[in-house]
Coordinates of C-alpha atoms in Angstrom, one line a residue:
I115 CA -32.2 7.4 -24.1
D116 CA -29.2 5.5 -23.1
A117 CA -27.6 6.2 -26.4
V118 CA -28.4 9.9 -26.2
L119 CA -26.9 9.9 -22.6
G120 CA -24.0 7.8 -23.6
W121 CA -23.1 10.5 -26.4
C122 CA -23.5 13.3 -23.8
I123 CA -21.2 11.5 -21.6
I124 CA -18.7 11.0 -24.4
L125 CA -18.8 14.8 -25.6
L126 CA -18.5 16.2 -22.2
S127 CA -15.5 13.9 -21.5
L128 CA -13.6 15.3 -24.4
E129 CA -14.6 18.8 -23.7
M130 CA -13.2 18.5 -20.3
A131 CA -10.0 17.4 -21.1
R132 CA -9.7 19.8 -23.8
R133 CA -10.4 22.6 -21.6
T134 CA -7.8 21.3 -18.8
V135 CA -5.1 19.7 -20.5
G136 CA -5.2 20.9 -24.4
N137 CA -6.0 19.2 -27.5
I138 CA -3.7 16.3 -28.0
I139 CA -5.6 13.9 -25.3
P140 CA -9.1 14.7 -26.8
A141 CA -7.5 14.1 -30.4
I142 CA -6.7 10.6 -29.4
G143 CA -10.4 9.7 -28.0
V144 CA -11.7 11.4 -31.2
V145 CA -9.6 9.2 -33.6
L146 CA -10.4 6.2 -31.7
L147 CA -14.1 6.9 -31.9
I148 CA -14.0 7.3 -35.5
Y149 CA -11.9 4.1 -35.8
A150 CA -14.7 2.3 -34.0
Y151 CA -17.2 3.5 -36.4
F152 CA -15.5 3.6 -39.9
G153 CA -13.7 0.2 -39.1
P154 CA -14.6 -1.6 -42.3
Y155 CA -12.6 1.1 -44.3
F156 CA -9.2 0.7 -42.3
P157 CA -6.4 -1.0 -44.2
L158 CA -3.3 -3.2 -42.9
G159 CA -5.2 -5.6 -40.9
L160 CA -6.6 -2.8 -38.8
G161 CA -10.2 -3.1 -40.2
H162 CA -13.3 -4.4 -38.0
S163 CA -16.9 -5.0 -38.7
G164 CA -17.6 -1.6 -37.6
F165 CA -20.2 -0.4 -34.9
S166 CA -23.2 1.7 -35.0
L167 CA -23.4 5.2 -33.0
P168 CA -25.8 3.6 -30.5
R169 CA -23.8 0.6 -29.9
I170 CA -20.5 2.6 -29.5
A171 CA -22.3 4.8 -26.9
E172 CA -23.9 1.6 -25.0
S173 CA -20.4 0.3 -24.7
L174 CA -18.6 3.5 -23.6
F175 CA -21.6 4.4 -21.1
L176 CA -22.8 1.3 -19.7
S177 CA -19.8 -1.2 -19.8
G178 CA -17.2 -1.8 -17.1
D179 CA -14.5 -0.9 -19.7
G180 CA -16.1 2.5 -20.5
I181 CA -16.2 6.1 -19.1
L182 CA -17.9 5.0 -15.9
G183 CA -15.8 2.0 -15.5
T184 CA -12.5 1.0 -14.4
M185 CA -10.7 4.3 -14.9
T186 CA -13.3 6.3 -13.0
N187 CA -13.2 3.7 -10.1
I188 CA -9.5 3.8 -10.0
F189 CA -9.7 7.8 -9.8
A190 CA -12.5 7.8 -7.1
S191 CA -11.1 5.0 -5.1
Y192 CA -7.5 5.9 -5.0
I193 CA -6.1 8.9 -6.9
L194 CA -8.4 11.8 -5.6
I195 CA -7.7 11.0 -2.1
F196 CA -4.0 10.8 -2.5
V197 CA -4.0 14.2 -4.3
I198 CA -5.6 15.6 -1.4
L199 CA -3.3 13.9 1.1
G200 CA -0.4 15.6 -0.9
A201 CA -2.0 19.0 -0.7
F202 CA -2.5 18.6 3.0
M203 CA 1.4 17.6 3.6
E204 CA 2.7 20.5 1.5
V205 CA 0.2 23.0 3.3
S206 CA 1.5 21.6 6.6
G207 CA 5.0 22.5 5.9
C208 CA 6.1 19.1 5.1
G209 CA 7.6 20.1 1.9
K210 CA 9.7 22.9 3.4
A211 CA 11.0 20.4 5.8
F212 CA 12.1 17.8 3.1
V213 CA 14.1 21.0 1.7
D214 CA 15.7 21.8 4.8
L215 CA 16.7 18.5 5.8
A216 CA 18.4 17.7 2.3
Y217 CA 20.2 20.9 2.5
A218 CA 21.2 20.2 6.0
I219 CA 22.7 16.8 5.1
T220 CA 24.4 17.6 1.7
G221 CA 24.7 21.3 1.5
R222 CA 28.4 21.5 2.5
V223 CA 29.8 18.8 0.2
T224 CA 30.8 19.3 -3.5
G225 CA 27.7 19.6 -5.6
G226 CA 25.6 20.1 -2.5
P227 CA 22.9 22.1 -4.2
A228 CA 22.5 19.6 -6.8
L229 CA 22.6 16.5 -4.4
A230 CA 20.0 18.1 -2.1
S231 CA 17.7 18.0 -5.2
V232 CA 18.1 14.5 -5.5
I233 CA 16.8 14.1 -1.5
T234 CA 14.1 16.7 -2.0
S235 CA 12.6 15.2 -5.1
A236 CA 12.7 11.6 -3.7
L237 CA 10.9 12.6 -0.7
F238 CA 8.6 15.2 -1.9
G239 CA 8.0 13.0 -4.9
T240 CA 6.4 10.4 -2.6
V241 CA 3.8 13.0 -1.8
S242 CA 3.1 15.0 -5.4
G243 CA 3.4 11.9 -7.7
S244 CA 3.8 14.6 -10.6
A245 CA 7.2 15.4 -12.0
V246 CA 6.1 19.0 -13.0
A247 CA 4.5 19.9 -9.9
N248 CA 8.0 18.6 -8.1
V249 CA 10.2 20.7 -10.4
V250 CA 7.7 23.8 -9.5
V251 CA 7.8 23.4 -5.9
D252 CA 11.3 22.1 -5.5
G253 CA 13.2 23.8 -8.3
V254 CA 12.8 27.4 -7.0
Y255 CA 14.7 26.4 -4.4
T256 CA 17.4 24.7 -5.9
I257 CA 17.9 25.8 -9.4
P258 CA 19.0 29.4 -8.1
L259 CA 21.4 27.9 -5.7
M260 CA 23.0 25.4 -8.2
K261 CA 23.5 28.5 -10.8
R262 CA 24.8 30.5 -8.0
M263 CA 27.5 28.0 -7.1
G264 CA 28.6 27.4 -10.8
Y265 CA 26.4 25.0 -12.5
K266 CA 25.4 26.0 -16.0
P267 CA 21.8 27.1 -16.3
H268 CA 20.8 24.4 -18.5
F269 CA 22.6 21.6 -16.3
A270 CA 20.8 23.2 -13.1
G271 CA 17.5 22.7 -14.8
A272 CA 18.2 19.4 -16.1
V273 CA 19.2 18.3 -12.5
E274 CA 16.0 19.2 -11.3
A275 CA 13.9 17.6 -14.1
A276 CA 15.7 14.3 -13.9
T277 CA 15.2 14.3 -10.1
S278 CA 11.6 15.3 -10.0
T279 CA 10.9 12.6 -12.7
G280 CA 12.0 10.0 -10.3
G281 CA 9.4 11.1 -7.6
Q282 CA 6.6 9.2 -9.9
L283 CA 8.6 5.9 -9.1
M284 CA 9.4 6.4 -5.8
P285 CA 7.0 4.6 -3.1
P286 CA 5.0 5.0 -1.0
V287 CA 2.7 7.3 -3.1
M288 CA 4.2 7.4 -6.2
G289 CA 2.0 8.8 -9.1
A290 CA -1.6 8.0 -10.2
A291 CA -0.3 5.6 -13.1
A292 CA 0.8 3.3 -9.8
F293 CA -2.5 3.1 -8.6
L294 CA -3.8 2.2 -12.2
L295 CA -0.7 -0.5 -12.1
A296 CA -2.2 -2.0 -9.2
E297 CA -5.6 -2.1 -10.1
I298 CA -5.2 -3.2 -13.8
S299 CA -2.6 -6.0 -12.9
G300 CA -4.5 -7.2 -9.7
T301 CA -1.8 -6.6 -7.4
P302 CA -2.3 -5.3 -3.9
Y303 CA -0.9 -1.7 -3.8
I304 CA 1.8 -2.7 -1.0
E305 CA 3.0 -5.0 -3.1
V306 CA 3.7 -2.5 -5.9
I307 CA 5.3 -0.6 -3.4
K308 CA 7.7 -3.4 -2.4
I309 CA 8.8 -4.0 -5.7
A310 CA 9.2 -0.5 -6.7
A311 CA 11.2 0.9 -3.7
I312 CA 14.9 -0.7 -5.0
P313 CA 14.5 0.2 -8.9
A314 CA 13.4 3.8 -7.6
C315 CA 16.4 3.9 -5.3
L316 CA 18.8 2.7 -8.1
Y317 CA 17.4 5.6 -10.4
Y318 CA 18.2 8.3 -7.7
A319 CA 21.5 6.8 -7.0
S320 CA 22.5 6.9 -10.7
V321 CA 21.6 10.6 -10.9
A322 CA 23.2 11.3 -7.8
V323 CA 26.6 9.6 -9.1
I324 CA 26.5 11.4 -12.3
I325 CA 25.8 14.7 -10.3
R326 CA 28.7 14.1 -8.0
L327 CA 31.1 13.5 -11.1
E328 CA 30.1 16.3 -12.8
A329 CA 30.7 18.7 -9.6
V330 CA 34.0 17.3 -9.0
K331 CA 35.1 17.5 -12.5
L332 CA 34.0 21.4 -12.4
D333 CA 35.3 21.5 -8.9
L334 CA 32.0 23.1 -7.8
K335 CA 32.0 23.5 -3.6
G336 CA 29.1 23.2 -1.6
L337 CA 27.4 26.1 0.3
P338 CA 28.9 27.9 3.2
A339 CA 27.7 26.7 6.7
S340 CA 25.9 30.1 7.2
E341 CA 23.8 29.6 4.5
L342 CA 22.5 26.2 5.1
P343 CA 19.8 25.4 7.8
K344 CA 21.0 24.3 11.2
F345 CA 20.1 20.8 12.3
R346 CA 18.7 22.1 15.6
D347 CA 16.1 24.2 13.3
V348 CA 15.3 21.1 11.1
L349 CA 14.7 19.0 14.2
R350 CA 12.1 21.4 15.2
E351 CA 10.2 20.8 11.8
I352 CA 11.1 17.1 11.8
H353 CA 7.7 16.1 13.3
L354 CA 6.2 17.1 9.8
L355 CA 7.5 14.2 8.3
L356 CA 6.0 11.7 10.2
P357 CA 2.9 11.2 8.1
I358 CA 5.2 9.6 5.4
P359 CA 6.1 6.4 7.8
I360 CA 2.3 6.5 9.2
L361 CA 1.2 6.0 5.7
I362 CA 3.6 3.2 5.1
V363 CA 2.5 1.2 8.4
L364 CA -0.9 1.6 7.3
L365 CA -0.4 0.2 4.1
A366 CA 1.9 -2.8 5.6
F367 CA -1.1 -3.9 7.9
E368 CA -3.1 -4.3 4.8
M369 CA -5.5 -1.3 5.0
T370 CA -7.0 -0.2 1.8
P371 CA -5.2 2.7 0.3
F372 CA -8.1 4.9 0.6
I373 CA -8.4 4.5 4.2
A374 CA -4.8 4.6 4.7
A375 CA -4.6 8.0 3.0
F376 CA -7.7 9.3 5.1
Y377 CA -6.2 8.4 8.3
T378 CA -2.9 10.1 7.0
I379 CA -4.6 13.1 6.4
I380 CA -6.0 13.0 9.8
A381 CA -2.4 12.4 11.1
T382 CA -1.1 15.3 9.2
I383 CA -3.4 17.7 10.7
I384 CA -2.6 16.2 14.4
V385 CA 1.3 16.1 13.8
S386 CA 1.3 19.8 12.8
W387 CA -0.1 20.7 16.2
F388 CA 3.0 18.9 17.7
R389 CA 4.7 22.3 18.0
K390 CA 3.7 26.0 18.3
G391 CA 3.8 27.7 14.8
T392 CA 3.5 24.7 12.8
G393 CA -0.2 23.7 13.7
M394 CA -2.8 23.8 10.8
G395 CA -6.1 25.9 11.7
F396 CA -9.2 26.2 10.1
T397 CA -7.9 28.5 7.2
K398 CA -4.9 26.0 6.5
I399 CA -7.5 23.1 6.3
L400 CA -9.6 24.9 4.1
E401 CA -6.7 25.9 1.9
A402 CA -5.4 22.1 1.6
L403 CA -8.9 21.1 0.4
S404 CA -9.0 23.9 -2.2
E405 CA -5.5 22.9 -3.5
G406 CA -6.3 19.1 -3.3
A407 CA -9.4 19.6 -5.4
R408 CA -7.5 21.9 -7.8
G409 CA -4.7 19.0 -8.2
A410 CA -7.4 16.4 -8.8
V411 CA -8.8 18.3 -11.7
S412 CA -5.7 17.7 -13.9
V413 CA -6.0 14.2 -13.7
G414 CA -9.9 13.8 -13.0
S415 CA -10.3 15.7 -16.3
I416 CA -8.7 12.8 -18.4
V417 CA -10.4 10.4 -16.7
G418 CA -13.4 10.3 -19.0
V419 CA -11.0 10.2 -22.3
L420 CA -9.2 7.2 -20.7
G421 CA -12.3 5.5 -20.5
I422 CA -13.1 6.1 -24.0
V423 CA -9.5 4.8 -25.1
M424 CA -10.1 1.7 -23.1
G425 CA -13.7 1.2 -23.8
V426 CA -12.8 1.4 -27.8
C427 CA -9.7 -0.6 -27.7
S428 CA -12.0 -3.4 -25.6
L429 CA -14.9 -3.2 -28.1
T430 CA -12.7 -3.4 -31.3
G431 CA -9.8 -5.9 -30.2
L432 CA -7.2 -3.3 -31.2
P433 CA -4.9 -4.2 -28.4
N434 CA -4.5 -8.1 -29.8
Y435 CA -3.9 -6.8 -33.4
F436 CA -1.2 -4.3 -32.2
S437 CA 0.6 -7.0 -29.7
Q438 CA 0.6 -9.5 -33.0
F439 CA 2.1 -6.4 -34.9
I440 CA 4.8 -5.5 -32.6
I441 CA 5.8 -9.1 -32.0
Y442 CA 6.2 -9.7 -36.0
L443 CA 8.4 -6.6 -36.0
S444 CA 10.4 -7.7 -33.3
G445 CA 11.1 -10.9 -35.0
G446 CA 10.0 -12.9 -31.9
Y447 CA 13.0 -11.7 -29.8
L448 CA 12.0 -10.2 -26.4
F449 CA 15.0 -7.7 -26.4
S450 CA 13.9 -6.2 -29.7
L451 CA 10.3 -6.1 -28.6
V452 CA 11.2 -4.1 -25.3
L453 CA 13.3 -1.6 -27.8
L454 CA 10.0 -1.2 -29.8
I455 CA 7.9 -0.4 -26.7
I456 CA 10.3 2.1 -25.8
V457 CA 10.2 3.8 -29.2
A458 CA 6.7 3.6 -29.0
G459 CA 6.5 5.3 -25.4
L460 CA 8.9 8.0 -26.7
F461 CA 6.2 8.9 -29.4
I462 CA 3.1 8.4 -27.2
G463 CA 4.9 10.6 -24.5
M464 CA 5.4 13.4 -26.7
G465 CA 2.2 15.2 -25.8
L466 CA 0.8 13.0 -22.9
P467 CA 1.7 13.0 -19.3
T468 CA 2.5 9.8 -17.7
T469 CA -0.9 8.8 -16.6
P470 CA -2.5 8.2 -20.2
S471 CA 0.9 7.3 -21.7
Y472 CA 0.9 4.4 -19.3
V473 CA -2.9 3.4 -20.0
I474 CA -1.7 3.4 -23.8
L475 CA 1.2 1.3 -23.3
V476 CA -0.6 -1.1 -21.1
I477 CA -3.5 -1.4 -23.8
L478 CA -0.9 -1.8 -26.8
G479 CA 2.3 -3.2 -25.3
V480 CA 1.6 -5.4 -22.1
P481 CA -0.3 -8.0 -24.0
A482 CA 2.5 -8.5 -26.4
L483 CA 5.2 -8.9 -23.6
I484 CA 2.8 -11.3 -21.6
K485 CA 2.8 -13.3 -25.0
M486 CA 6.5 -13.4 -25.1
G487 CA 6.5 -15.0 -21.6
V488 CA 6.8 -12.2 -19.3
S489 CA 4.9 -12.1 -15.9
P490 CA 2.1 -9.5 -15.9
L491 CA 3.4 -7.6 -13.2
T492 CA 6.8 -7.6 -14.6
A493 CA 5.1 -6.3 -18.1
H494 CA 3.1 -3.4 -16.2
M495 CA 6.2 -2.4 -14.3
V496 CA 8.3 -2.0 -17.7
A497 CA 5.2 0.0 -19.1
L498 CA 5.3 2.4 -16.1
W499 CA 8.9 3.3 -16.4
I500 CA 8.7 3.8 -20.1
A501 CA 5.5 5.9 -19.7
V502 CA 7.6 7.9 -16.9
Q503 CA 10.5 8.8 -19.3
S504 CA 8.5 11.2 -21.5
N505 CA 9.0 13.7 -18.9
V506 CA 12.6 14.0 -19.5
T507 CA 12.8 12.9 -23.3
P508 CA 13.0 15.7 -26.2
P509 CA 11.3 17.2 -27.9
V510 CA 8.5 17.8 -25.4
A511 CA 10.1 16.6 -22.0
L512 CA 7.3 18.4 -19.8
A513 CA 9.7 18.4 -16.5
A514 CA 12.6 19.7 -18.5
I515 CA 10.5 22.5 -19.9
A516 CA 9.3 23.5 -16.7
A517 CA 12.9 23.4 -15.0
A518 CA 14.1 25.3 -18.1
A519 CA 11.6 28.2 -17.4
I520 CA 13.1 28.4 -13.7
A521 CA 16.6 28.1 -14.7
K522 CA 16.1 30.8 -17.8
S523 CA 17.9 28.2 -19.7
D524 CA 17.6 26.9 -23.4
P525 CA 14.6 24.1 -23.0
W526 CA 16.3 22.0 -25.9
K527 CA 19.3 21.7 -24.4
T528 CA 17.7 21.5 -20.8
G529 CA 15.9 18.4 -22.1
W530 CA 18.9 16.5 -23.5
E531 CA 20.9 17.1 -20.5
A532 CA 18.1 15.8 -18.3
C533 CA 17.9 13.1 -20.8
R534 CA 21.4 12.0 -20.2
L535 CA 21.1 12.5 -16.3
A536 CA 17.8 10.4 -16.2
S537 CA 19.4 7.8 -18.6
W538 CA 19.1 5.1 -16.2
I539 CA 15.3 5.3 -16.5
Y540 CA 16.1 3.4 -20.1
L541 CA 18.1 0.6 -18.5
M542 CA 15.6 -0.4 -16.0
P543 CA 13.0 -2.0 -18.3
F544 CA 15.6 -4.6 -19.3
L545 CA 16.9 -5.2 -15.7
F546 CA 13.2 -6.0 -14.7
I547 CA 12.9 -8.8 -17.5
Y548 CA 16.3 -10.3 -17.6
T549 CA 17.6 -10.0 -14.0
G550 CA 15.9 -10.5 -10.2
I551 CA 15.5 -7.1 -9.4
L552 CA 11.9 -7.4 -8.8
N553 CA 12.0 -10.5 -6.7
V554 CA 12.3 -8.7 -3.5
G555 CA 13.9 -10.8 -0.6
W556 CA 16.9 -12.1 1.1
N557 CA 17.6 -14.4 -2.0
Y558 CA 20.9 -14.8 -3.9
G559 CA 19.3 -13.4 -7.2
F560 CA 18.0 -10.4 -5.9
I561 CA 21.0 -9.2 -3.6
S562 CA 23.7 -10.2 -6.3
T563 CA 21.6 -8.1 -8.9
V564 CA 21.4 -4.9 -6.5
I565 CA 25.0 -5.3 -5.4
A566 CA 25.9 -5.5 -9.5
S567 CA 23.7 -2.4 -10.1
L568 CA 25.6 -0.3 -7.6
F569 CA 28.9 -1.1 -9.1
A570 CA 27.2 -0.4 -12.6
L571 CA 25.9 2.8 -11.5
V572 CA 29.8 3.8 -10.8
S573 CA 30.7 2.7 -14.3
W574 CA 27.8 4.1 -16.2
G575 CA 28.4 7.6 -14.6
G576 CA 31.9 7.7 -15.5
A577 CA 31.1 6.5 -19.0
L578 CA 28.5 9.5 -19.6
T579 CA 30.6 12.4 -17.9
G580 CA 34.1 11.1 -19.1
F581 CA 35.1 11.6 -15.4
L582 CA 36.1 9.2 -12.5
F583 CA 39.1 10.6 -10.5
R584 CA 40.1 12.6 -13.5
K585 CA 39.1 13.0 -17.2
T586 CA 38.8 9.6 -18.6
T587 CA 40.6 8.7 -21.9
I588 CA 38.9 7.0 -24.8
F589 CA 39.8 3.8 -23.8
E590 CA 38.9 4.2 -20.3
R591 CA 35.4 5.6 -21.2
I592 CA 35.1 2.3 -23.6
C593 CA 35.8 0.1 -20.5
L594 CA 33.4 1.8 -18.2
L595 CA 30.5 1.7 -21.0
A596 CA 31.1 -2.2 -21.2
S597 CA 31.6 -2.5 -17.2
A598 CA 28.1 -1.2 -16.7
L599 CA 26.5 -3.2 -19.5
L600 CA 28.1 -6.7 -18.2
L601 CA 27.5 -6.0 -14.8
L602 CA 24.0 -5.1 -15.4
D603 CA 23.7 -8.7 -17.4
E604 CA 23.0 -11.2 -14.5
G605 CA 25.6 -13.9 -14.2
W606 CA 28.7 -14.7 -12.6
T607 CA 30.8 -14.3 -15.6
T608 CA 29.9 -11.1 -16.9
D609 CA 29.7 -9.7 -13.4
I610 CA 33.2 -10.6 -12.8
V611 CA 34.5 -9.1 -16.2
G612 CA 32.5 -6.2 -15.7
A613 CA 33.9 -5.8 -12.0
A614 CA 37.6 -6.3 -13.5
L615 CA 37.1 -3.5 -16.0
L616 CA 35.7 -1.2 -13.4
V617 CA 38.9 -2.0 -11.3
L618 CA 41.1 -1.5 -14.3
V619 CA 40.0 2.0 -15.0
I620 CA 40.1 3.0 -11.3
V621 CA 44.0 1.6 -11.1
L622 CA 44.9 3.5 -14.5
Q623 CA 43.3 6.5 -13.0
K624 CA 45.1 6.4 -9.8
V625 CA 48.5 5.3 -11.2
Y626 CA 48.5 8.1 -14.1
P627 CA 46.4 10.8 -12.0
G628 CA 47.0 13.5 -14.9
K629 CA 44.7 16.7 -14.9
R630 CA 41.8 16.5 -12.6
G631 CA 39.4 18.6 -15.0
P632 CA 39.1 21.1 -17.9
L633 CA 39.0 25.0 -17.8
V634 CA 35.4 25.8 -17.2
S635 CA 33.8 29.3 -17.0
G636 CA 37.0 30.9 -15.9
V637 CA 37.9 28.2 -13.2
P638 CA 41.6 27.3 -13.5
E639 CA 42.6 23.7 -13.9
N640 CA 44.4 23.9 -10.4
G641 CA 41.0 23.3 -8.9
S642 CA 40.1 26.8 -7.3
S643 CA 36.4 27.5 -6.9
Q644 CA 34.7 30.1 -9.1

């Protein structure tokens, strides 16, 4: 009876995932089931003794690593309640308050609409935890404005895709993968928030620097004051943002994430009543519950397949084989190993959202990093960032495709542009391993790493855009790239040389100002706006 029920659960899990998220995720589950049964026939050291159908069903149905084990527990204990919290905050008007606040702050400056996307995506991402959801909600405001101010459609879409992707890395909520990270690594969620905050802020700062330099290069002005929300109007909605600090405080007092999220939902309803016209009535509460349930389906539908993946890997010992294999390919060098895991993440992420990508990388890549001496928490953070990058990396780049649909641009061009804007996401795994960026505190290693990273952002942005105070020469661009890489390498010598190269380029650009920018879309080089 257990075997029959087990296979019923397995088949239902595969079909539920197929109906909700397509064929790729259940196909992975089917491949692993085939591997578990036909183990003796696999070549290249992948073979194992094989398991009978009842044995496979028993392992996946009854064990803690199977369908009703760790994955289901994490979904029920953490992810579901935070998805519902995000729905409540969106229905309450919190999302609109984020957008209005961002435009009030940045709207008038050069590149204002794009910089507003950075702020809104960072803030809304703490609620939604989904890059595609972030694009859909935020992009309908920011992308048309960016296009109207002179940004090319593919660049406007890329900005939204890059900024929305970072929402999965921004505390306090982050995405579903962050809860998996906390549970699998055995780290309290509040500790995950602490170490994730600075890297997430550095990522958004890097995107903002590139956007700002592009805007200055193209001489794209901000919005007129008449089109921006007035601060007094924003202040009328500012109370709707209070649930975010409430959640942080509750987590800081070591309340469990589930209870903290529940009380934050109650606080969201109460806070909405602070001003007439923003209160959540019975209808809005039902709407939020409905939206939360719908949002949970996209994650909950794949939990069973993730349980199949983890259960089969635990049953067959596949992670141990794979970790030995990639360590062999890396030649025993940690740098090469990280590169291989990034490449693996690109392929894994081609058809998978962040959560299953992260789970597969945890199973296949994290053990290898730990064997090479990387701490478990650092290894999991590396896997999380590599999993997130699939949202902006062609050929799939789900966030970029969603943004391209809104911008009416070429998805391929949008994806590669988003990849350039989000390029810091490929550097951060190396910072996790080779610097003290995760050792949060008032210590020398952490502070010096953050300061050096801030200067590196400028150099990196200048190298990618070919612009600092004016268009860069080839020599200046090479110096900026070298400066960024040296600043990111921990140590006094490399920091001094990297800073010196940045200063050299700044001096050259100030002494020989040259032309500020090219002729773009009919905009004369004298800097007049379109």
